[in-house]
Amino acid sequence: MRSLTLGAALALVPALVLSAGSTKPRRHHATGPISSAKEAKAIAEQETGGHAISARRIPLNGASGGWEVDLRMPNEERGWRCIIDSDTHMVHSKARIDQPGAKSKADGSVRMIKGSR
């Protein structure tokens, strides 16, 4: 009788080990629309590898709208402007722009001219 219960217990051990090992770590998907500029910037930075300078809400083909994020790209001539869909948390479109926050050629250094105040 003891060997029968011992045998039954040993038969259950592999099943318990397999069921314990099959649990996958669950990824928590974002639920609901993007509610902050910080979230939108993080999505755009992950997509482009740049540094988000600004983010603003825009109307986009849905009730929740979207976010327009300008990104500065280090060591590149141009940056990115990403449109993030607020509902799907995905990049809707990407376009190259002049580096945001960079001085334009018209904004050169200030020079002091003698005789002026």
CSV table of C-alpha atoms in Angstrom, one decimal:
chain,number,residue,atom,x,y,z
A,1,MET,CA,0.0,0.0,0.0
A,2,ARG,CA,2.8,2.4,0.9
A,3,SER,CA,4.6,1.7,-2.4
A,4,LEU,CA,1.3,2.5,-4.3
A,5,THR,CA,0.9,5.9,-2.7
A,6,LEU,CA,4.6,6.6,-3.1
A,7,GLY,CA,4.3,5.6,-6.8
A,8,ALA,CA,1.3,7.9,-7.2
A,9,ALA,CA,3.1,10.8,-5.6
A,10,LEU,CA,6.1,10.3,-7.8
A,11,ALA,CA,3.9,10.2,-10.8
A,12,LEU,CA,2.4,13.6,-9.9
A,13,VAL,CA,5.8,15.4,-9.4
A,14,PRO,CA,6.6,15.8,-13.1
A,15,ALA,CA,3.2,17.2,-13.8
A,16,LEU,CA,3.6,19.7,-11.0
A,17,VAL,CA,7.0,20.7,-12.3
A,18,LEU,CA,5.8,21.1,-15.9
A,19,SER,CA,2.8,23.2,-14.8
A,20,ALA,CA,5.0,25.5,-12.6
A,21,GLY,CA,7.6,26.0,-15.4
A,22,SER,CA,5.1,26.9,-18.1
A,23,THR,CA,3.9,30.1,-16.5
A,24,LYS,CA,5.2,32.9,-18.6
A,25,PRO,CA,6.0,36.3,-17.1
A,26,ARG,CA,3.1,38.5,-18.1
A,27,ARG,CA,3.8,41.7,-19.9
A,28,HIS,CA,1.4,44.5,-18.8
A,29,HIS,CA,0.1,46.2,-21.9
A,30,ALA,CA,-0.8,49.8,-21.6
A,31,THR,CA,-4.5,50.2,-21.2
A,32,GLY,CA,-6.5,53.3,-22.1
A,33,PRO,CA,-5.3,56.4,-24.1
A,34,ILE,CA,-1.9,58.1,-23.5
A,35,SER,CA,-2.6,60.6,-20.8
A,36,SER,CA,0.7,62.5,-20.4
A,37,ALA,CA,3.4,64.0,-22.5
A,38,LYS,CA,5.9,61.9,-20.6
A,39,GLU,CA,4.3,58.7,-22.0
A,40,ALA,CA,4.2,60.1,-25.5
A,41,LYS,CA,7.9,61.2,-25.3
A,42,ALA,CA,9.0,57.8,-24.1
A,43,ILE,CA,7.2,56.0,-27.0
A,44,ALA,CA,8.8,58.4,-29.6
A,45,GLU,CA,12.3,58.1,-28.0
A,46,GLN,CA,12.1,54.3,-28.1
A,47,GLU,CA,11.0,54.4,-31.8
A,48,THR,CA,13.7,56.8,-33.0
A,49,GLY,CA,16.6,56.6,-30.5
A,50,GLY,CA,16.5,60.4,-30.2
A,51,HIS,CA,15.8,62.8,-27.3
A,52,ALA,CA,12.3,64.2,-27.1
A,53,ILE,CA,12.2,68.0,-26.8
A,54,SER,CA,8.5,68.7,-26.8
A,55,ALA,CA,5.1,67.0,-27.0
A,56,ARG,CA,1.7,68.4,-27.5
A,57,ARG,CA,-1.8,67.0,-27.9
A,58,ILE,CA,-3.3,67.1,-31.4
A,59,PRO,CA,-6.6,65.9,-32.9
A,60,LEU,CA,-6.1,62.6,-34.7
A,61,ASN,CA,-8.6,60.3,-36.4
A,62,GLY,CA,-10.2,59.1,-33.2
A,63,ALA,CA,-11.9,60.2,-30.1
A,64,SER,CA,-8.8,60.2,-28.0
A,65,GLY,CA,-6.6,62.1,-30.5
A,66,GLY,CA,-2.8,61.9,-30.5
A,67,TRP,CA,0.5,63.5,-29.6
A,68,GLU,CA,3.0,65.3,-31.7
A,69,VAL,CA,6.5,64.8,-30.4
A,70,ASP,CA,9.6,66.7,-31.7
A,71,LEU,CA,12.9,64.8,-31.2
A,72,ARG,CA,16.5,65.9,-31.3
A,73,MET,CA,18.9,63.4,-32.9
A,74,PRO,CA,22.4,63.7,-31.5
A,75,ASN,CA,25.2,63.6,-34.2
A,76,GLU,CA,22.7,64.0,-37.0
A,77,GLU,CA,21.7,67.0,-39.1
A,78,ARG,CA,18.0,66.6,-38.8
A,79,GLY,CA,15.5,65.5,-36.1
A,80,TRP,CA,12.2,63.7,-36.2
A,81,ARG,CA,8.6,64.7,-35.6
A,82,CYS,CA,6.5,61.7,-34.6
A,83,ILE,CA,2.7,61.5,-34.4
A,84,ILE,CA,1.7,59.0,-31.7
A,85,ASP,CA,-1.8,57.5,-31.7
A,86,SER,CA,-3.2,57.9,-28.2
A,87,ASP,CA,-5.4,54.8,-28.4
A,88,THR,CA,-3.0,52.3,-29.8
A,89,HIS,CA,0.2,53.7,-28.2
A,90,MET,CA,2.0,53.4,-31.6
A,91,VAL,CA,3.7,55.8,-33.9
A,92,HIS,CA,1.2,56.9,-36.5
A,93,SER,CA,3.7,58.7,-38.7
A,94,LYS,CA,7.3,60.0,-38.7
A,95,ALA,CA,8.8,62.9,-40.6
A,96,ARG,CA,12.3,64.5,-40.7
A,97,ILE,CA,12.5,68.1,-39.5
A,98,ASP,CA,15.3,70.6,-38.7
A,99,GLN,CA,16.8,69.9,-35.3
A,100,PRO,CA,14.4,71.2,-32.7
A,101,GLY,CA,15.9,73.7,-30.2
A,102,ALA,CA,18.9,74.4,-32.5
A,103,LYS,CA,20.0,77.9,-33.3
A,104,SER,CA,19.2,78.9,-36.8
A,105,LYS,CA,21.8,80.7,-39.0
A,106,ALA,CA,19.9,83.9,-38.5
A,107,ASP,CA,20.4,83.6,-34.7
A,108,GLY,CA,24.2,84.1,-35.0
A,109,SER,CA,26.4,85.4,-32.2
A,110,VAL,CA,25.8,88.9,-30.9
A,111,ARG,CA,28.6,91.3,-31.8
A,112,MET,CA,29.3,94.6,-30.1
A,113,ILE,CA,29.9,97.5,-32.5
A,114,LYS,CA,31.9,100.4,-31.2
A,115,GLY,CA,29.9,103.5,-30.7
A,116,SER,CA,26.7,101.8,-29.9
A,117,ARG,CA,25.1,101.3,-26.5
